[in-house]
Short mmCIF file of C-alpha atoms and ligand atoms in Angstrom, two decimals:
data_model
loop_
_atom_site.label_atom_id
_atom_site.label_comp_id
_atom_site.label_asym_id
_atom_site.label_seq_id
_atom_site.Cartn_x
_atom_site.Cartn_y
_atom_site.Cartn_z
CA MET A 1412 17.84 -7.46 -20.09
CA PHE A 1413 15.91 -6.48 -17.00
CA LEU A 1414 12.77 -4.46 -16.42
CA GLY A 1415 12.41 -2.08 -13.45
CA ILE A 1416 9.00 -0.60 -12.65
CA ASP A 1417 8.57 2.37 -10.31
CA ALA A 1418 5.01 2.75 -8.98
CA GLY A 1419 5.23 6.21 -7.43
CA THR A 1420 2.73 8.64 -5.96
CA GLN A 1421 1.93 10.49 -9.18
CA SER A 1422 3.01 8.12 -11.92
CA ILE A 1423 4.24 4.67 -12.82
CA LYS A 1424 7.44 4.38 -14.85
CA GLY A 1425 9.44 1.61 -16.45
CA ILE A 1426 12.97 1.22 -17.77
CA ILE A 1427 14.92 -1.67 -19.25
CA ILE A 1428 18.65 -2.20 -18.69
CA ASP A 1429 21.24 -4.44 -20.29
CA PRO A 1430 24.02 -5.19 -17.77
CA THR A 1431 26.27 -6.68 -20.47
CA THR A 1432 26.51 -3.50 -22.54
CA GLY A 1433 25.46 -0.95 -19.90
CA TRP A 1434 22.53 0.15 -22.09
CA CYS A 1435 19.61 1.75 -20.30
CA SER A 1436 16.35 2.62 -22.08
CA GLU A 1437 14.60 5.96 -21.81
CA SER A 1438 11.98 5.74 -19.10
CA VAL A 1439 8.36 5.34 -20.16
CA ALA A 1440 5.73 6.83 -17.86
CA VAL A 1441 2.00 6.84 -17.18
CA HIS A 1442 0.88 9.86 -15.21
CA PHE A 1443 -2.17 9.05 -13.06
CA GLY A 1444 -3.67 12.53 -13.28
CA ARG A 1445 -3.08 13.20 -16.98
CA ASP A 1446 -3.39 9.70 -18.44
CA LEU A 1447 -6.16 8.28 -16.25
CA PRO A 1448 -8.41 11.30 -15.57
CA GLN A 1449 -11.40 9.00 -14.97
CA TYR A 1450 -9.99 8.34 -11.48
CA GLY A 1451 -10.28 12.00 -10.47
CA SER A 1452 -6.82 11.96 -8.85
CA PRO A 1453 -4.78 14.78 -10.44
CA ASP A 1454 -1.94 14.31 -7.93
CA GLY A 1455 -2.23 10.54 -7.60
CA PHE A 1456 -4.71 10.48 -4.71
CA LEU A 1457 -8.41 11.16 -4.24
CA PRO A 1458 -9.00 14.77 -3.20
CA ASN A 1459 -10.36 14.95 0.36
CA PRO A 1460 -11.41 18.10 2.21
CA ASP A 1461 -9.61 16.70 5.28
CA SER A 1462 -5.95 17.19 4.34
CA ARG A 1463 -4.92 14.40 6.71
CA ILE A 1464 -6.79 11.84 4.61
CA ARG A 1465 -4.92 10.72 1.52
CA ARG A 1466 -6.14 7.62 -0.32
CA ALA A 1467 -5.93 6.24 -3.84
CA ASN A 1468 -8.07 3.84 -5.87
CA PRO A 1469 -5.98 0.68 -6.38
CA LEU A 1470 -7.82 0.01 -9.67
CA MET A 1471 -6.04 3.11 -10.99
CA TRP A 1472 -2.70 1.40 -10.31
CA LEU A 1473 -3.87 -1.72 -12.20
CA ASP A 1474 -4.98 0.32 -15.23
CA ALA A 1475 -1.68 2.19 -15.07
CA LEU A 1476 0.32 -1.06 -15.08
CA ASP A 1477 -1.56 -2.30 -18.17
CA LEU A 1478 -1.05 1.06 -19.89
CA LEU A 1479 2.64 1.28 -18.99
CA LEU A 1480 3.46 -2.16 -20.40
CA ALA A 1481 1.40 -1.45 -23.54
CA ARG A 1482 3.28 1.82 -24.04
CA MET A 1483 6.66 0.17 -23.54
CA HIS A 1484 5.71 -2.58 -26.02
CA ASN A 1485 4.38 -0.06 -28.56
CA ALA A 1486 7.51 2.06 -28.19
CA GLY A 1487 9.46 -0.89 -29.57
CA LEU A 1488 11.40 -1.64 -26.37
CA PRO A 1489 12.97 -5.12 -26.34
CA MET A 1490 10.26 -6.73 -24.17
CA ALA A 1491 11.00 -10.25 -25.46
CA GLN A 1492 14.57 -9.98 -24.22
CA VAL A 1493 13.57 -9.15 -20.65
CA ALA A 1494 14.88 -11.96 -18.42
CA GLY A 1495 13.67 -10.72 -15.04
CA ILE A 1496 11.48 -8.02 -13.46
CA SER A 1497 11.52 -6.11 -10.22
CA GLY A 1498 9.77 -3.04 -8.93
CA SER A 1499 9.50 -0.17 -6.56
CA GLY A 1500 6.40 1.09 -4.76
CA GLN A 1501 5.64 4.28 -2.87
CA GLN A 1502 6.19 3.15 0.72
CA HIS A 1503 3.73 2.51 3.56
CA GLY A 1504 0.45 2.46 1.49
CA THR A 1505 -1.82 -0.54 2.13
CA VAL A 1506 -4.12 -2.54 -0.20
CA TYR A 1507 -6.92 -4.68 1.29
CA LEU A 1508 -7.91 -7.87 -0.55
CA ASN A 1509 -10.66 -10.43 0.08
CA ASP A 1510 -10.43 -14.21 -0.27
CA GLN A 1511 -11.17 -14.07 -4.03
CA PHE A 1512 -7.81 -12.43 -4.78
CA PRO A 1513 -5.65 -15.59 -5.16
CA ASP A 1514 -8.17 -17.27 -7.47
CA ALA A 1515 -8.69 -14.14 -9.58
CA LEU A 1516 -4.90 -13.80 -9.95
CA ALA A 1517 -4.50 -17.41 -11.02
CA LYS A 1518 -7.17 -17.06 -13.73
CA LEU A 1519 -6.12 -13.79 -15.41
CA GLN A 1520 -7.20 -13.81 -19.08
CA PRO A 1521 -5.33 -11.65 -21.61
CA GLU A 1522 -8.55 -10.57 -23.41
CA LYS A 1523 -9.65 -8.50 -20.43
CA SER A 1524 -7.86 -5.82 -18.42
CA LEU A 1525 -6.38 -6.36 -14.94
CA GLY A 1526 -8.91 -3.98 -13.41
CA GLU A 1527 -11.91 -5.78 -14.97
CA GLN A 1528 -10.71 -9.10 -13.59
CA LEU A 1529 -9.55 -8.03 -10.14
CA CYS A 1530 -12.19 -5.43 -9.25
CA HIS A 1531 -14.12 -7.90 -7.07
CA ALA A 1532 -11.03 -8.90 -5.07
CA PHE A 1533 -10.86 -5.81 -2.82
CA SER A 1534 -12.31 -5.68 0.68
CA ARG A 1535 -11.66 -1.92 0.77
CA ALA A 1536 -12.15 0.28 -2.28
CA GLU A 1537 -9.52 2.83 -1.29
CA ALA A 1538 -5.89 2.41 -0.28
CA PRO A 1539 -4.41 4.89 2.22
CA ILE A 1540 -1.07 6.14 0.90
CA TRP A 1541 2.07 7.52 2.59
CA MET A 1542 0.68 11.07 2.63
CA ASP A 1543 -2.13 10.04 4.97
CA ALA A 1544 -1.75 11.46 8.47
CA SER A 1545 -5.13 10.51 9.97
CA THR A 1546 -3.83 7.93 12.47
CA THR A 1547 -2.50 10.12 15.31
CA ALA A 1548 -4.85 8.37 17.80
CA GLN A 1549 -3.64 4.91 16.73
CA CYS A 1550 0.02 5.97 17.03
CA GLU A 1551 -0.71 7.16 20.55
CA GLN A 1552 -2.35 3.82 21.39
CA LEU A 1553 0.73 1.98 20.18
CA ARG A 1554 3.03 4.20 22.26
CA THR A 1555 0.86 3.78 25.36
CA LYS A 1556 0.92 0.00 24.99
CA PHE A 1557 4.56 -0.61 24.00
CA GLY A 1558 6.27 2.68 24.92
CA ALA A 1559 7.58 5.06 22.24
CA GLU A 1560 11.05 3.64 22.72
CA GLY A 1561 9.69 0.08 22.65
CA VAL A 1562 8.05 0.53 19.24
CA ARG A 1563 11.21 2.19 17.92
CA GLN A 1564 13.57 -0.45 19.27
CA ARG A 1565 11.45 -3.25 17.84
CA THR A 1566 10.41 -1.82 14.46
CA GLY A 1567 13.10 0.80 13.75
CA SER A 1568 10.66 3.74 13.87
CA ASP A 1569 8.49 5.52 16.36
CA ALA A 1570 4.77 4.86 15.76
CA THR A 1571 4.32 6.97 12.62
CA GLU A 1572 1.02 8.19 11.12
CA ARG A 1573 1.72 7.18 7.52
CA PHE A 1574 3.11 3.75 8.43
CA SER A 1575 1.02 0.67 7.61
CA GLY A 1576 0.47 -0.71 11.14
CA PRO A 1577 -1.37 2.38 12.45
CA GLN A 1578 -3.23 2.60 9.12
CA ILE A 1579 -4.44 -1.01 9.33
CA MET A 1580 -5.36 -0.43 12.97
CA LYS A 1581 -7.57 2.54 12.06
CA PHE A 1582 -9.33 0.55 9.32
CA ALA A 1583 -9.99 -2.41 11.63
CA GLN A 1584 -11.34 -0.06 14.32
CA ASP A 1585 -13.49 2.08 12.01
CA GLU A 1586 -14.72 -0.64 9.61
CA PRO A 1587 -14.79 -3.94 11.55
CA ALA A 1588 -17.12 -5.64 9.01
CA GLN A 1589 -14.79 -4.84 6.10
CA TRP A 1590 -11.80 -5.86 8.18
CA ALA A 1591 -13.49 -9.24 8.74
CA GLU A 1592 -13.77 -9.60 4.95
CA THR A 1593 -10.07 -8.83 4.46
CA ALA A 1594 -8.02 -11.93 3.73
CA THR A 1595 -4.70 -10.26 2.86
CA VAL A 1596 -3.15 -6.83 3.43
CA HIS A 1597 -0.53 -5.89 0.88
CA LEU A 1598 1.81 -2.97 0.48
CA VAL A 1599 1.70 -1.19 -2.89
CA SER A 1600 4.93 -3.01 -3.74
CA SER A 1601 3.81 -6.55 -2.83
CA PHE A 1602 0.37 -5.96 -4.38
CA LEU A 1603 1.79 -5.15 -7.81
CA ALA A 1604 4.41 -7.90 -7.56
CA SER A 1605 1.55 -10.35 -6.85
CA VAL A 1606 -0.30 -9.17 -9.95
CA LEU A 1607 2.78 -9.77 -12.12
CA ALA A 1608 3.39 -13.23 -10.63
CA GLY A 1609 -0.29 -14.24 -10.63
CA LYS A 1610 -0.03 -15.31 -7.00
CA ILE A 1611 0.46 -13.75 -3.57
CA MET A 1612 4.02 -12.45 -3.31
CA PRO A 1613 5.93 -11.72 -0.10
CA ILE A 1614 6.90 -8.29 1.24
CA ASP A 1615 10.64 -7.55 1.32
CA TYR A 1616 12.53 -6.34 4.41
CA GLY A 1617 13.12 -2.98 2.69
CA ASP A 1618 9.45 -2.02 2.48
CA GLY A 1619 8.28 -4.29 5.32
CA ALA A 1620 10.28 -2.21 7.78
CA GLY A 1621 8.13 0.82 6.91
CA MET A 1622 5.06 -0.70 8.57
CA ASN A 1623 5.80 -0.48 12.34
CA LEU A 1624 5.11 -4.23 12.21
CA LEU A 1625 8.42 -5.90 11.36
CA ASN A 1626 10.67 -6.79 14.26
CA LEU A 1627 14.08 -5.82 12.93
CA HIS A 1628 15.90 -8.04 15.40
CA THR A 1629 14.12 -11.28 14.45
CA LEU A 1630 13.21 -10.22 10.88
CA ALA A 1631 9.74 -11.63 11.47
CA TRP A 1632 6.39 -9.88 11.96
CA ASP A 1633 6.15 -8.71 15.56
CA GLU A 1634 3.26 -10.86 16.76
CA GLU A 1635 2.37 -8.69 19.76
CA ILE A 1636 2.32 -5.44 17.81
CA ALA A 1637 0.42 -7.01 14.89
CA GLU A 1638 -2.22 -8.51 17.18
CA PHE A 1639 -2.57 -5.20 19.04
CA CYS A 1640 -3.04 -3.31 15.74
CA ALA A 1641 -5.84 -5.56 14.50
CA PRO A 1642 -7.22 -8.95 15.51
CA GLY A 1643 -6.03 -11.59 13.06
CA LEU A 1644 -3.58 -9.26 11.28
CA LEU A 1645 -0.75 -11.78 11.48
CA GLN A 1646 -2.70 -14.28 9.36
CA ARG A 1647 -3.47 -11.55 6.84
CA LEU A 1648 0.11 -10.46 6.17
CA PRO A 1649 2.15 -12.02 3.37
CA SER A 1650 5.47 -13.48 4.47
CA CYS A 1651 8.45 -11.13 4.74
CA VAL A 1652 11.67 -12.11 2.93
CA LEU A 1653 15.09 -10.86 1.89
CA SER A 1654 14.97 -8.38 -0.99
CA THR A 1655 17.15 -10.72 -3.05
CA LYS A 1656 14.49 -13.41 -3.51
CA ALA A 1657 12.58 -14.04 -6.71
CA PRO A 1658 9.73 -16.22 -5.54
CA GLY A 1659 7.55 -15.51 -8.58
CA CYS A 1660 7.38 -16.20 -12.32
CA LEU A 1661 5.68 -13.84 -14.75
CA ALA A 1662 2.02 -14.80 -15.32
CA PRO A 1663 0.93 -15.75 -18.89
CA TYR A 1664 -1.39 -12.69 -18.92
CA PHE A 1665 1.61 -10.41 -19.64
CA ALA A 1666 2.63 -12.18 -22.86
CA LYS A 1667 0.32 -9.71 -24.63
CA TYR A 1668 2.95 -7.04 -23.98
CA GLY A 1669 5.70 -9.08 -25.61
CA LEU A 1670 7.12 -10.32 -22.28
CA ARG A 1671 8.07 -13.97 -21.88
CA THR A 1672 5.86 -16.00 -19.54
CA GLY A 1673 7.70 -17.55 -16.62
CA ILE A 1674 10.65 -15.14 -16.30
CA PRO A 1675 11.60 -14.48 -12.65
CA VAL A 1676 9.70 -11.84 -10.71
CA ASN A 1677 11.83 -10.46 -7.86
CA VAL A 1678 10.11 -9.39 -4.69
CA TRP A 1679 9.44 -5.63 -5.02
CA SER A 1680 10.64 -3.03 -2.51
CA GLY A 1681 9.91 0.55 -1.47
CA ASP A 1682 10.96 3.60 -3.47
CA ASN A 1683 13.61 4.66 -0.95
CA PRO A 1684 15.33 1.25 -0.71
CA ASN A 1685 15.26 1.04 -4.52
CA SER A 1686 16.68 4.57 -4.82
CA LEU A 1687 19.48 3.59 -2.48
CA ILE A 1688 20.44 0.99 -5.09
CA GLY A 1689 19.70 3.19 -8.12
CA THR A 1690 21.88 6.08 -6.91
CA GLY A 1691 24.73 3.72 -6.09
CA GLY A 1692 24.25 4.68 -2.44
CA ALA A 1693 24.03 1.10 -1.13
CA LEU A 1694 27.74 0.51 -1.05
CA PRO A 1695 29.36 0.88 2.38
CA GLY A 1696 30.49 4.37 3.32
CA ARG A 1697 28.10 6.15 0.96
CA ALA A 1698 25.08 8.25 1.85
CA VAL A 1699 22.36 9.73 -0.34
CA VAL A 1700 21.07 13.27 0.01
CA SER A 1701 17.88 14.01 -1.86
CA LEU A 1702 16.92 17.68 -2.11
CA GLY A 1703 13.26 17.65 -3.08
CA THR A 1704 9.85 18.79 -1.85
CA SER A 1705 11.15 17.49 1.43
CA ASP A 1706 14.87 16.78 1.93
CA THR A 1707 15.92 13.25 2.81
CA TYR A 1708 19.16 11.71 3.99
CA PHE A 1709 19.59 8.00 3.67
CA GLY A 1710 22.30 5.42 3.67
CA THR A 1711 23.37 2.02 4.87
CA ILE A 1712 24.05 1.31 8.53
CA PRO A 1713 26.42 -1.42 9.67
CA ASP A 1714 24.08 -2.80 12.36
CA LEU A 1715 21.19 -1.86 14.62
CA THR A 1716 23.24 -0.54 17.53
CA ALA A 1717 22.76 3.16 16.74
CA LEU A 1718 19.16 3.76 15.65
CA PRO A 1719 18.54 7.34 14.56
CA ARG A 1720 16.37 9.13 17.08
CA HIS A 1721 13.93 10.68 14.62
CA GLY A 1722 14.51 8.67 11.49
CA HIS A 1723 13.47 5.27 10.20
CA VAL A 1724 15.29 2.01 9.59
CA PHE A 1725 14.41 0.04 6.46
CA GLY A 1726 15.98 -3.07 4.98
CA ASN A 1727 18.76 -2.37 2.49
CA PRO A 1728 18.00 -4.44 -0.62
CA ALA A 1729 21.72 -5.13 -0.97
CA GLY A 1730 21.75 -6.68 2.53
CA GLY A 1731 21.59 -5.31 6.07
CA PHE A 1732 19.80 -2.08 6.84
CA MET A 1733 19.48 1.54 5.78
CA THR A 1734 18.35 4.61 7.66
CA LEU A 1735 16.19 7.34 6.25
CA VAL A 1736 15.66 10.74 7.80
CA CYS A 1737 13.03 13.00 6.30
CA PHE A 1738 13.05 16.82 6.66
CA ALA A 1739 9.76 18.43 5.76
CA ASN A 1740 11.31 21.90 5.32
CA GLY A 1741 13.10 21.34 2.04
CA SER A 1742 12.62 23.00 -1.33
CA LEU A 1743 9.29 24.58 -0.41
CA THR A 1744 10.97 26.47 2.42
CA ARG A 1745 13.92 27.52 0.22
CA GLU A 1746 11.48 28.68 -2.47
CA HIS A 1747 9.31 30.55 0.04
CA PHE A 1748 12.17 32.74 1.28
CA ARG A 1749 13.59 33.24 -2.20
CA ALA A 1750 10.16 34.54 -3.28
CA GLN A 1751 9.88 36.68 -0.14
CA TYR A 1752 13.01 38.58 -1.18
CA GLY A 1753 11.76 38.71 -4.78
CA PHE A 1754 14.94 36.97 -5.98
CA SER A 1755 15.43 34.95 -9.13
CA ARG A 1756 17.34 31.66 -8.62
CA GLU A 1757 20.49 33.43 -9.80
CA GLU A 1758 20.02 36.35 -7.40
CA PHE A 1759 19.34 33.88 -4.56
CA GLU A 1760 22.71 32.21 -5.20
CA THR A 1761 24.57 35.50 -5.66
CA ALA A 1762 23.20 36.83 -2.36
CA ILE A 1763 24.36 33.68 -0.53
CA GLN A 1764 27.77 33.79 -2.20
CA SER A 1765 28.29 37.37 -1.05
CA CYS A 1766 28.38 36.23 2.64
CA ALA A 1767 30.95 34.33 4.67
CA PRO A 1768 30.19 30.64 5.32
CA GLY A 1769 29.23 29.17 8.70
CA LYS A 1770 28.66 32.47 10.48
CA TYR A 1771 24.99 32.23 11.49
CA GLN A 1772 22.53 29.41 12.13
CA LEU A 1773 18.78 29.14 12.44
CA LEU A 1774 16.08 26.51 12.88
CA PRO A 1775 14.83 26.29 9.28
CA TRP A 1776 11.21 25.48 10.13
CA LEU A 1777 8.57 27.27 8.13
CA VAL A 1778 6.11 24.33 8.13
CA PRO A 1779 5.66 21.57 10.76
CA GLU A 1780 8.86 19.55 10.78
CA ALA A 1781 9.23 15.76 10.74
CA THR A 1782 12.85 15.72 11.97
CA PRO A 1783 12.90 16.58 14.79
CA PRO A 1784 9.12 16.41 15.18
CA VAL A 1785 7.90 19.99 15.62
CA ALA A 1786 4.19 20.70 15.33
CA ASN A 1787 4.44 24.49 15.73
CA PRO A 1788 7.12 25.73 13.38
CA GLN A 1789 9.32 28.64 14.37
CA LEU A 1790 12.37 30.49 13.12
CA ARG A 1791 14.80 30.75 16.03
CA ALA A 1792 18.22 32.16 15.12
CA ASN A 1793 21.51 33.02 16.80
CA PHE A 1794 21.52 36.37 14.99
CA ASP A 1795 19.17 39.28 14.58
CA ILE A 1796 16.94 38.18 11.68
CA GLU A 1797 15.32 41.62 11.37
CA ASN A 1798 18.62 43.38 10.71
CA ALA A 1799 20.32 40.63 8.69
CA THR A 1800 21.03 41.19 5.02
CA PRO A 1801 19.12 38.89 2.60
CA GLY A 1802 22.40 37.08 1.88
CA GLU A 1803 23.11 36.50 5.58
CA PHE A 1804 19.61 35.16 6.18
CA LEU A 1805 19.54 32.94 3.08
CA ARG A 1806 23.01 31.53 3.76
CA ALA A 1807 22.02 30.74 7.34
CA LEU A 1808 18.86 29.04 6.01
CA VAL A 1809 20.45 26.75 3.41
CA GLU A 1810 23.46 25.93 5.59
CA SER A 1811 21.15 25.11 8.51
CA GLN A 1812 19.09 22.81 6.27
CA ILE A 1813 22.27 20.83 5.63
CA LEU A 1814 23.50 21.13 9.23
CA THR A 1815 20.24 19.62 10.52
CA MET A 1816 20.83 16.75 8.11
CA ARG A 1817 24.35 16.21 9.44
CA HIS A 1818 23.11 16.56 13.04
CA HIS A 1819 20.31 14.00 12.61
CA ALA A 1820 22.11 11.63 10.27
CA GLY A 1821 22.22 9.10 13.09
CA ASN A 1822 25.15 7.20 11.76
CA ARG A 1823 27.78 9.72 12.82
CA ARG A 1824 30.55 8.11 10.79
CA LYS A 1825 31.33 10.54 8.02
CA PRO A 1826 30.28 8.98 4.68
CA ALA A 1827 33.15 8.58 2.24
CA GLN A 1828 30.94 10.06 -0.46
CA ILE A 1829 27.49 11.54 -0.82
CA ARG A 1830 25.31 10.73 -3.81
CA LEU A 1831 23.15 13.77 -4.48
CA THR A 1832 19.76 13.58 -6.15
CA GLY A 1833 16.41 15.47 -6.28
CA GLY A 1834 15.36 18.66 -8.07
CA ALA A 1835 17.44 21.15 -6.05
CA SER A 1836 20.63 19.17 -6.75
CA ALA A 1837 20.67 21.14 -10.02
CA SER A 1838 22.11 24.09 -8.03
CA PRO A 1839 25.95 24.15 -8.06
CA LEU A 1840 25.92 26.28 -4.90
CA LEU A 1841 23.79 23.79 -2.94
CA ARG A 1842 26.05 20.95 -4.13
CA GLN A 1843 29.07 22.84 -2.79
CA ILE A 1844 27.38 23.58 0.54
CA VAL A 1845 26.49 19.88 0.98
CA ALA A 1846 30.13 18.94 0.25
CA ASP A 1847 31.50 21.59 2.63
CA VAL A 1848 29.12 20.99 5.54
CA PHE A 1849 29.69 17.22 5.46
CA GLN A 1850 33.36 17.62 4.35
CA THR A 1851 32.64 14.82 1.92
CA PRO A 1852 32.86 14.67 -1.89
CA VAL A 1853 29.45 14.95 -3.54
CA PHE A 1854 28.64 12.84 -6.63
CA LEU A 1855 25.77 13.92 -8.84
CA GLY A 1856 24.07 10.93 -10.54
CA ASP A 1857 23.55 10.97 -14.32
CA SER A 1858 20.22 9.11 -14.11
CA THR A 1859 17.12 10.90 -12.89
CA GLU A 1860 15.15 7.66 -12.42
CA ALA A 1861 16.85 6.25 -9.32
CA ALA A 1862 13.92 4.08 -8.12
CA ALA A 1863 13.18 2.42 -11.51
CA LEU A 1864 16.89 1.97 -12.17
CA GLY A 1865 17.37 0.48 -8.70
CA ALA A 1866 14.53 -1.97 -9.39
CA ALA A 1867 16.02 -3.01 -12.74
CA MET A 1868 19.42 -3.49 -11.08
CA ARG A 1869 17.80 -5.65 -8.39
CA ALA A 1870 16.19 -7.82 -11.08
CA ALA A 1871 19.60 -8.19 -12.76
CA ASN A 1872 21.23 -9.06 -9.45
CA VAL A 1873 18.68 -11.70 -8.45
CA CYS A 1874 19.03 -13.32 -11.89
CA GLY A 1875 22.82 -13.59 -11.51
CA SER A 1876 23.78 -10.75 -13.86
CA GLY A 1877 26.12 -8.95 -11.49
CA ASP A 1878 26.66 -8.06 -7.86
CA PHE A 1879 25.49 -4.64 -6.68
CA GLU A 1880 29.01 -3.25 -6.79
CA SER A 1881 29.55 -4.02 -10.48
CA LEU A 1882 25.98 -3.02 -11.38
CA SER A 1883 26.51 0.32 -9.58
CA GLU A 1884 29.75 0.92 -11.47
CA ARG A 1885 27.94 0.26 -14.72
CA PHE A 1886 24.71 2.19 -14.16
CA CYS A 1887 25.16 4.68 -11.33
CA THR A 1888 27.52 6.83 -13.32
CA THR A 1889 28.28 10.41 -12.45
CA GLN A 1890 29.84 13.16 -14.52
CA THR A 1891 29.97 15.72 -11.72
CA VAL A 1892 31.99 15.42 -8.52
CA VAL A 1893 32.16 18.34 -6.07
CA GLU A 1894 35.10 18.29 -3.67
CA PRO A 1895 34.75 19.83 -0.19
CA ASN A 1896 36.85 22.84 0.71
CA PRO A 1897 39.06 21.57 3.62
CA ALA A 1898 39.57 25.13 4.82
CA LEU A 1899 35.91 25.10 5.91
CA ALA A 1900 36.07 21.91 8.02
CA ALA A 1901 36.57 23.72 11.34
CA VAL A 1902 34.06 26.43 10.38
CA TYR A 1903 31.28 23.86 9.88
CA ASP A 1904 32.26 21.80 12.95
CA GLN A 1905 31.71 24.96 14.97
CA ALA A 1906 28.50 25.74 13.05
CA LEU A 1907 27.21 22.26 13.87
CA GLU A 1908 27.83 22.88 17.58
CA ASN A 1909 26.04 26.23 17.35
CA PHE A 1910 23.13 24.59 15.55
CA ALA A 1911 22.86 21.88 18.23
CA LYS A 1912 22.68 24.60 20.91
CA LEU A 1913 19.77 26.26 19.08
CA LEU A 1914 17.90 22.95 19.07
CA VAL A 1915 18.03 22.61 22.85
CA GLY A 1916 14.59 23.24 24.29
CA CYS A 1917 12.94 23.59 20.87
CA CYS A 1918 11.78 20.03 20.39
CA ASN A 1919 11.31 16.90 22.41
C1 XUL B 1031 9.27 7.57 3.20
C2 XUL B 1031 8.05 8.13 2.58
C3 XUL B 1031 8.07 8.54 1.15
C4 XUL B 1031 7.31 7.50 0.32
C5 XUL B 1031 6.86 8.01 -1.03
O1 XUL B 1031 9.12 7.22 4.52
O2 XUL B 1031 7.02 8.22 3.20
O3 XUL B 1031 9.35 8.74 0.68
O4 XUL B 1031 8.05 6.33 0.21
O5 XUL B 1031 7.82 8.31 -1.89
#
């Protein structure tokens, strides 16, 4: 059996799978806000009056790991049968350790908690997480030095506020004395993997590519960019390896939770690369659409010849690369306009269904958009918004949200199937619109824990219990398949052209 741990923004979760029988446990969770109120982080980060600053206390993550494993053990899950562990971390966040960290890890005693024993090993008390956007100046410095296109060509992403390189740069600039005390910078993923293994663990290409520091062409840290970000950064980064390595063995400390000492610990990865595996989206020709707070589109890419203009390239844990494009105007924007018309969810769908598909398009930007980057949101439409019926407006909105996804998908090859996930995938109408706009069958996953499941599948794979294809067949099951309506293919091809015309002159 294999344990997958998902260390997310608001909670940490664990599941156990058995690849022989296809059994998958219920997920067990520790919610940072509810279960660890002493950290004053109701949403998983420390409240800050400056909304660009988003940091978390890494001791909270250590307490949460102890609590999660205790809960799984107490729930009677088959901990003793676990033969390998992997994990998933919220991407981009950085943890700063001093030179005591390796020794403290090697000496972990089961009588004390992780937090009690590791609290002296941090050179920075707070870890900036992916929601932090305070590094605009550092991103600009990177672009000035290497060119926006240069950073993108080398690292797979434009210099991006939440990414680790600009974050480390800001810390080294603002707190040089603490930077001097820093011996190792970890990602959330490699930090927790190190704790499990009782030694410093590498970063995988999946999560490493979300740092603006990994050169995707050499698969090594980009020495020039690293040195420009912070003096001595290269010596402070763990090595970067393929996601299919298990360079660690479980530390004796964790025997108190019924786990066997010495079982393989796979290098962890980011939540998106893990979700690619856990939705079954890693197989060639598939893409994943996640309709959540923000909407995301991700999938494998065959090579690095066609980098998406506004998206990111991460390592695909199953080999090669994946792209991820993030659209900030997702569910919150849908919900805003539904509320504006005073519609229930049912009325919202009925209104949309009463109108013809593909007729009108608009730029669906209510809040600043990530893809394409738009700081001052606007609603530009190719119809008269004032005189449109609610159904016409709402249909234009949801169709345009999917059209922008298709437009920015980067890899223009049509995926053979789309794996749909996220809260709004519960809507049959949205499922059908995704299928029709992409003219691709949409598969709705049965599991709601894609990242933890992906991590457990990666542990199984690295321990020789199945290739990703057979593990996907076993665990990424789907009861619901939505076929596209071929009669709408030409309608949405035309709509896509209309949408592209609206974009001209609206963004850089
Ligand atoms: C991706 C991103 C988020 C985090 C947290 O670039 O910032 O999806 O990984 O989930």
